[in-house]
Amino acid sequence: MKRFCTLATACLALMLAGPALAQAPIVIKFSHVVALDTPKGKGAEYFKKLAEERTKGRVKVEVFPNSSLFKDGEEMEALQLGSVQMLAPSVAKFGPLGAREFEVFDLPYIFDNFDELHKVTDGPVGKKLFQKLEGKGLIGLAFWDNGFKVMSANKPIRMPADYKGLKMRVQSSKVLGDEMKALGAIPQQLAFSEVYQALQTGVVDGTENPPSNFYTQKMFEVQKFLAMTNHGVIEYAVIVNKKFWDGLPADIRTTLEGAMKDATKYTNDIAKKENDDALEAVKKSGKTEILVLTPEQKAAMKNALVGVHKENESRITKPILEEVYKAVDFKP
Ligand code: LMR
């Protein structure tokens, strides 16, 4: 009798757990380094919503914002190893992976506006860049916008000479390091999550980022001046682990691709306003003075930085560079 009971209990437990086991959702861990209240933060939440709704719960997207799971510098490896399934790093983070061509987006003054940027992300160059990832166990799904970068420091920075000797935090991109060197500054590579403290303690003197990051990371508390240089962009590539993605049931993958397409449109539609609003919020804080550059100051900055293009021609490769120049009608 005892034996029967044990068997019956086990059978009942299995019968009850069976359907639950069969329906265990596919989990996508989506790690990123910025705040929720940014274009990427909101885009990730929107993708989660669409993916979960449209797969009727067969997929669960766990979003980890603000470097809460991995810092930049760690997250690429985590994705390749399958510890996370989805990331949206800025294109400046692809160099260490050996996909240096992504740094084309970091080149100074290459895009005048979002339309020009989209000619590249939505065109043949965008596709070519994603092809570079397949041999690295990754798949590129979409490009997401953040915005145009501004420079900050604790002294007014209007002309190239003002940057001389400043320690400026940059992402892990050679192009960005070269940009700071061209201004006479000293580039310092740091993880995004460490920037606030580094600025606060004087480990670095200044930095560059779009207003959305500057505001949501509270950098305005520790930087007195923000120069509206708009000298480059922060663009993201949403990427997934190839083995995971290829292993998904075909109907689920198609649904997720649709969700990503719509989340991409949503993110890129809000990016400009998010940055405009963040700049307003910085102004309102009264802690950081906004420096609007005169046409002469802008021209001087451009003049000082344009050499970075030539310097990085072989890194980005001439064919990619020429294709981008042609798409956006840029003459260095
Ligand atoms: C940075 O490191 O400054 C940015 O890449 C952070 C981000 O993801 O926007």
Short mmCIF file of C-alpha atoms and ligand atoms in Angstrom, two decimals:
data_model
loop_
_atom_site.label_atom_id
_atom_site.label_comp_id
_atom_site.label_asym_id
_atom_site.label_seq_id
_atom_site.Cartn_x
_atom_site.Cartn_y
_atom_site.Cartn_z
CA MET A 1 0.00 0.00 0.00
CA LYS A 2 2.80 2.35 0.99
CA ARG A 3 4.60 1.61 -2.27
CA PHE A 4 1.41 2.21 -4.24
CA CYS A 5 0.86 5.56 -2.51
CA THR A 6 4.37 6.73 -3.28
CA LEU A 7 3.96 5.76 -6.94
CA ALA A 8 0.54 7.34 -7.16
CA THR A 9 1.84 10.56 -5.57
CA ALA A 10 4.74 10.67 -8.00
CA CYS A 11 2.39 10.08 -10.95
CA LEU A 12 0.03 12.80 -9.76
CA ALA A 13 2.93 15.21 -9.32
CA LEU A 14 4.13 14.42 -12.86
CA MET A 15 0.64 14.80 -14.28
CA LEU A 16 0.32 18.20 -12.66
CA ALA A 17 3.82 19.37 -13.57
CA GLY A 18 3.69 17.94 -17.11
CA PRO A 19 1.76 20.73 -18.82
CA ALA A 20 3.72 23.35 -16.87
CA LEU A 21 7.00 21.76 -17.96
CA ALA A 22 5.86 21.64 -21.58
CA GLN A 23 4.96 25.31 -21.40
CA ALA A 24 8.08 26.60 -19.64
CA PRO A 25 8.73 29.88 -21.42
CA ILE A 26 11.78 30.56 -23.52
CA VAL A 27 13.74 33.16 -21.57
CA ILE A 28 15.61 36.00 -23.28
CA LYS A 29 17.95 37.85 -20.93
CA PHE A 30 18.46 41.33 -22.39
CA SER A 31 21.26 43.21 -20.65
CA HIS A 32 22.13 46.86 -21.20
CA VAL A 33 24.03 49.62 -19.44
CA VAL A 34 21.80 52.70 -19.57
CA ALA A 35 18.89 53.96 -17.46
CA LEU A 36 15.27 52.97 -18.13
CA ASP A 37 14.40 56.54 -19.03
CA THR A 38 16.48 56.70 -22.23
CA PRO A 39 15.80 55.70 -25.86
CA LYS A 40 17.51 52.30 -25.38
CA GLY A 41 15.97 51.75 -21.94
CA LYS A 42 12.48 52.41 -23.27
CA GLY A 43 13.12 50.44 -26.47
CA ALA A 44 14.14 47.36 -24.49
CA GLU A 45 10.97 47.56 -22.35
CA TYR A 46 8.83 47.97 -25.46
CA PHE A 47 10.43 44.95 -27.13
CA LYS A 48 9.74 42.93 -23.97
CA LYS A 49 6.08 43.97 -24.01
CA LEU A 50 5.58 43.15 -27.70
CA ALA A 51 7.52 39.88 -27.55
CA GLU A 52 5.61 38.58 -24.53
CA GLU A 53 2.20 39.67 -25.83
CA ARG A 54 2.67 38.37 -29.35
CA THR A 55 4.06 35.00 -28.31
CA LYS A 56 1.28 34.74 -25.72
CA GLY A 57 3.78 34.19 -22.96
CA ARG A 58 5.84 31.52 -24.75
CA VAL A 59 8.73 33.96 -24.56
CA LYS A 60 9.73 35.84 -21.43
CA VAL A 61 12.11 38.78 -21.84
CA GLU A 62 14.06 39.70 -18.72
CA VAL A 63 15.55 43.16 -19.14
CA PHE A 64 18.54 44.13 -16.96
CA PRO A 65 19.13 47.91 -17.29
CA ASN A 66 21.88 50.10 -15.84
CA SER A 67 24.70 47.49 -15.93
CA SER A 68 22.76 45.52 -13.29
CA LEU A 69 23.86 42.19 -14.80
CA PHE A 70 27.00 43.01 -16.81
CA LYS A 71 29.10 46.13 -17.37
CA ASP A 72 30.13 47.07 -20.88
CA GLY A 73 33.40 45.28 -21.47
CA GLU A 74 31.88 42.13 -19.93
CA GLU A 75 28.61 41.85 -21.80
CA MET A 76 29.97 40.84 -25.23
CA GLU A 77 31.66 37.78 -23.81
CA ALA A 78 28.54 36.95 -21.79
CA LEU A 79 26.53 37.02 -25.01
CA GLN A 80 29.00 34.83 -26.88
CA LEU A 81 28.98 32.34 -24.01
CA GLY A 82 25.17 32.39 -23.87
CA SER A 83 24.87 33.82 -20.33
CA VAL A 84 22.61 36.45 -21.90
CA GLN A 85 20.76 36.18 -25.18
CA MET A 86 20.37 39.82 -26.27
CA LEU A 87 22.33 43.08 -25.95
CA ALA A 88 22.27 46.52 -27.52
CA PRO A 89 25.84 47.85 -27.14
CA SER A 90 26.88 51.06 -28.79
CA VAL A 91 28.82 50.57 -32.01
CA ALA A 92 31.89 51.90 -30.19
CA LYS A 93 32.05 48.60 -28.26
CA PHE A 94 32.60 46.31 -31.27
CA GLY A 95 36.32 46.95 -31.80
CA PRO A 96 37.51 44.52 -29.09
CA LEU A 97 35.38 41.87 -30.83
CA GLY A 98 37.39 42.41 -34.02
CA ALA A 99 34.49 44.12 -35.80
CA ARG A 100 36.28 47.44 -36.10
CA GLU A 101 34.29 48.64 -39.08
CA PHE A 102 31.43 49.49 -36.70
CA GLU A 103 33.54 52.46 -35.56
CA VAL A 104 32.59 54.19 -38.81
CA PHE A 105 29.65 55.63 -36.83
CA ASP A 106 32.08 57.16 -34.32
CA LEU A 107 33.80 59.32 -36.92
CA PRO A 108 33.47 63.03 -36.16
CA TYR A 109 30.92 65.12 -38.04
CA ILE A 110 30.03 62.37 -40.50
CA PHE A 111 26.25 62.68 -40.01
CA ASP A 112 24.38 65.98 -40.01
CA ASN A 113 21.07 64.52 -38.86
CA PHE A 114 19.16 61.29 -38.18
CA ASP A 115 18.03 60.95 -41.82
CA GLU A 116 21.63 60.72 -42.94
CA LEU A 117 22.39 58.21 -40.19
CA HIS A 118 19.45 56.05 -41.30
CA LYS A 119 20.70 56.01 -44.89
CA VAL A 120 23.58 53.97 -43.52
CA THR A 121 21.88 51.87 -40.84
CA ASP A 122 18.95 50.96 -43.12
CA GLY A 123 21.09 50.58 -46.25
CA PRO A 124 23.64 48.11 -47.62
CA VAL A 125 26.38 49.19 -45.18
CA GLY A 126 24.18 48.26 -42.21
CA LYS A 127 23.72 44.78 -43.70
CA LYS A 128 27.44 44.40 -44.42
CA LEU A 129 28.32 45.31 -40.86
CA PHE A 130 25.93 42.70 -39.50
CA GLN A 131 27.48 40.07 -41.78
CA LYS A 132 30.78 40.66 -39.97
CA LEU A 133 29.19 39.33 -36.78
CA GLU A 134 28.15 35.89 -37.95
CA GLY A 135 31.62 34.37 -37.67
CA LYS A 136 31.68 35.60 -34.08
CA GLY A 137 28.61 33.64 -32.98
CA LEU A 138 26.36 36.71 -33.09
CA ILE A 139 23.48 37.98 -35.20
CA GLY A 140 22.67 41.66 -35.69
CA LEU A 141 18.94 42.35 -35.59
CA ALA A 142 18.58 46.12 -35.68
CA PHE A 143 20.22 49.50 -35.24
CA TRP A 144 18.79 51.71 -32.49
CA ASP A 145 19.46 55.43 -32.19
CA ASN A 146 20.45 57.38 -29.18
CA GLY A 147 21.55 60.81 -30.34
CA PHE A 148 24.17 63.40 -31.09
CA LYS A 149 26.97 63.73 -28.56
CA VAL A 150 27.96 66.78 -26.55
CA MET A 151 31.19 67.36 -24.61
CA SER A 152 31.40 68.16 -20.91
CA ALA A 153 34.07 69.37 -18.48
CA ASN A 154 34.49 71.57 -15.45
CA LYS A 155 35.88 74.42 -17.53
CA PRO A 156 34.39 76.10 -20.59
CA ILE A 157 35.23 74.07 -23.70
CA ARG A 158 34.48 76.05 -26.81
CA MET A 159 37.61 75.76 -28.93
CA PRO A 160 40.02 72.84 -29.51
CA ALA A 161 42.67 74.57 -27.37
CA ASP A 162 40.31 74.37 -24.36
CA TYR A 163 40.65 70.57 -24.36
CA LYS A 164 44.43 70.56 -24.05
CA GLY A 165 45.58 68.25 -21.27
CA LEU A 166 42.04 67.29 -20.15
CA LYS A 167 41.53 63.64 -19.26
CA MET A 168 38.44 62.72 -21.25
CA ARG A 169 36.51 59.47 -20.73
CA VAL A 170 35.81 57.57 -23.94
CA GLN A 171 34.24 54.23 -24.83
CA SER A 172 36.41 51.37 -26.10
CA SER A 173 36.75 52.77 -29.62
CA LYS A 174 40.06 53.73 -31.20
CA VAL A 175 38.31 56.35 -33.30
CA LEU A 176 37.02 58.06 -30.15
CA GLY A 177 40.47 57.92 -28.55
CA ASP A 178 41.98 59.50 -31.67
CA GLU A 179 39.33 62.20 -31.56
CA MET A 180 40.35 63.25 -28.05
CA LYS A 181 44.04 63.14 -29.00
CA ALA A 182 43.31 65.39 -32.00
CA LEU A 183 41.97 67.94 -29.51
CA GLY A 184 45.08 67.67 -27.35
CA ALA A 185 43.14 65.80 -24.63
CA ILE A 186 44.10 62.51 -22.98
CA PRO A 187 41.57 59.75 -23.70
CA GLN A 188 40.72 57.40 -20.83
CA GLN A 189 38.68 54.27 -21.53
CA LEU A 190 36.21 53.50 -18.76
CA ALA A 191 33.08 51.39 -18.40
CA PHE A 192 29.91 53.44 -18.59
CA SER A 193 28.87 52.52 -15.04
CA GLU A 194 32.11 54.02 -13.70
CA VAL A 195 31.85 57.42 -15.39
CA TYR A 196 29.88 59.32 -12.74
CA GLN A 197 32.30 58.40 -9.97
CA ALA A 198 35.34 59.03 -12.16
CA LEU A 199 34.05 62.53 -12.90
CA GLN A 200 33.18 63.13 -9.27
CA THR A 201 36.58 62.09 -7.95
CA GLY A 202 38.58 63.72 -10.74
CA VAL A 203 39.88 60.46 -12.21
CA VAL A 204 38.74 62.08 -15.46
CA ASP A 205 38.02 65.74 -16.20
CA GLY A 206 35.32 65.39 -18.80
CA THR A 207 33.41 63.16 -21.16
CA GLU A 208 31.18 62.95 -24.24
CA ASN A 209 27.70 61.44 -24.56
CA PRO A 210 24.25 62.41 -25.79
CA PRO A 211 22.16 64.46 -23.31
CA SER A 212 19.95 61.44 -22.47
CA ASN A 213 22.91 59.62 -20.94
CA PHE A 214 24.40 62.78 -19.43
CA TYR A 215 21.15 63.53 -17.64
CA THR A 216 20.05 60.04 -16.54
CA GLN A 217 23.51 59.17 -15.18
CA LYS A 218 23.38 62.45 -13.24
CA MET A 219 26.64 63.65 -14.79
CA PHE A 220 25.22 67.20 -14.59
CA GLU A 221 25.83 67.03 -10.83
CA VAL A 222 29.58 66.75 -11.39
CA GLN A 223 30.21 68.68 -14.63
CA LYS A 224 29.95 72.46 -14.84
CA PHE A 225 29.91 72.92 -18.63
CA LEU A 226 28.26 71.16 -21.54
CA ALA A 227 29.33 72.21 -25.03
CA MET A 228 26.80 71.62 -27.82
CA THR A 229 29.37 70.17 -30.18
CA ASN A 230 27.10 67.54 -31.80
CA HIS A 231 30.34 66.10 -33.15
CA GLY A 232 29.19 62.50 -33.46
CA VAL A 233 26.50 60.00 -32.57
CA ILE A 234 25.87 57.13 -30.22
CA GLU A 235 24.27 54.36 -32.24
CA TYR A 236 23.43 50.87 -30.97
CA ALA A 237 23.39 47.46 -32.62
CA VAL A 238 20.86 45.05 -31.13
CA ILE A 239 22.54 41.66 -31.23
CA VAL A 240 21.67 38.11 -30.21
CA ASN A 241 23.53 34.88 -29.59
CA LYS A 242 23.42 33.07 -32.96
CA LYS A 243 23.10 29.55 -31.57
CA PHE A 244 20.18 30.60 -29.38
CA TRP A 245 18.44 32.53 -32.15
CA ASP A 246 18.88 29.81 -34.79
CA GLY A 247 17.61 27.24 -32.29
CA LEU A 248 14.27 29.00 -31.70
CA PRO A 249 11.10 27.45 -33.16
CA ALA A 250 10.60 29.14 -36.55
CA ASP A 251 7.22 30.68 -35.65
CA ILE A 252 8.63 32.20 -32.46
CA ARG A 253 11.64 33.62 -34.30
CA THR A 254 9.40 35.23 -36.91
CA THR A 255 7.20 36.75 -34.20
CA LEU A 256 10.25 38.10 -32.37
CA GLU A 257 11.64 39.57 -35.58
CA GLY A 258 8.34 41.42 -36.01
CA ALA A 259 8.46 42.64 -32.41
CA MET A 260 12.03 43.86 -32.95
CA LYS A 261 11.03 45.70 -36.12
CA ASP A 262 8.29 47.56 -34.27
CA ALA A 263 10.46 48.19 -31.19
CA THR A 264 13.12 49.63 -33.51
CA LYS A 265 10.67 52.06 -35.08
CA TYR A 266 9.44 53.05 -31.62
CA THR A 267 12.98 53.62 -30.28
CA ASN A 268 14.17 55.59 -33.28
CA ASP A 269 11.00 57.69 -33.28
CA ILE A 270 11.47 58.77 -29.64
CA ALA A 271 15.28 59.18 -29.67
CA LYS A 272 15.42 62.83 -30.68
CA LYS A 273 12.72 63.97 -28.26
CA GLU A 274 14.24 61.97 -25.40
CA ASN A 275 17.51 63.84 -25.94
CA ASP A 276 15.83 67.23 -26.36
CA ASP A 277 13.91 66.66 -23.12
CA ALA A 278 17.07 65.53 -21.30
CA LEU A 279 18.88 68.69 -22.40
CA GLU A 280 16.01 70.79 -21.06
CA ALA A 281 16.20 68.89 -17.77
CA VAL A 282 19.96 69.57 -17.54
CA LYS A 283 19.28 73.28 -18.13
CA LYS A 284 16.56 73.25 -15.49
CA SER A 285 18.91 71.66 -12.95
CA GLY A 286 20.91 74.89 -13.06
CA LYS A 287 24.06 72.89 -12.31
CA THR A 288 25.60 72.71 -15.77
CA GLU A 289 26.03 75.69 -18.06
CA ILE A 290 25.15 74.94 -21.68
CA LEU A 291 27.64 76.37 -24.18
CA VAL A 292 26.24 76.98 -27.66
CA LEU A 293 29.14 77.20 -30.09
CA THR A 294 29.42 80.05 -32.59
CA PRO A 295 29.84 79.13 -36.29
CA GLU A 296 33.58 79.94 -35.94
CA GLN A 297 33.95 77.69 -32.88
CA LYS A 298 32.10 74.87 -34.67
CA ALA A 299 34.33 75.26 -37.71
CA ALA A 300 37.45 75.16 -35.51
CA MET A 301 36.27 71.94 -33.84
CA LYS A 302 35.51 70.34 -37.18
CA ASN A 303 38.84 71.40 -38.55
CA ALA A 304 40.68 69.92 -35.58
CA LEU A 305 38.81 66.61 -35.77
CA VAL A 306 38.54 65.87 -39.46
CA GLY A 307 42.00 64.23 -39.61
CA VAL A 308 40.61 61.35 -37.52
CA HIS A 309 38.86 60.08 -40.66
CA LYS A 310 42.07 59.57 -42.63
CA GLU A 311 43.88 58.19 -39.58
CA ASN A 312 41.30 55.40 -39.32
CA GLU A 313 40.79 54.65 -42.99
CA SER A 314 42.50 51.25 -42.87
CA ARG A 315 40.77 50.33 -39.60
CA ILE A 316 37.29 51.00 -40.96
CA THR A 317 38.33 49.84 -44.43
CA LYS A 318 38.25 52.02 -47.49
CA PRO A 319 35.23 50.35 -49.17
CA ILE A 320 33.00 50.87 -46.10
CA LEU A 321 34.24 54.41 -45.62
CA GLU A 322 33.64 55.33 -49.25
CA GLU A 323 30.19 53.78 -49.26
CA VAL A 324 29.21 55.77 -46.17
CA TYR A 325 30.66 59.01 -47.57
CA LYS A 326 28.65 58.47 -50.75
CA ALA A 327 25.41 57.63 -48.90
CA VAL A 328 25.55 60.80 -46.79
CA ASP A 329 27.37 63.00 -49.32
CA PHE A 330 30.29 63.65 -46.94
CA LYS A 331 33.54 65.16 -48.15
CA PRO A 332 36.36 64.97 -45.60
C1 LMR B 1 28.83 54.76 -23.16
O1 LMR B 1 29.55 53.84 -22.73
O2 LMR B 1 29.08 55.94 -22.98
C2 LMR B 1 27.58 54.40 -23.93
O3 LMR B 1 27.88 53.38 -24.83
C3 LMR B 1 26.52 53.91 -23.03
C4 LMR B 1 25.32 53.52 -23.83
O4 LMR B 1 25.07 52.32 -23.98
O5 LMR B 1 24.63 54.44 -24.29
#
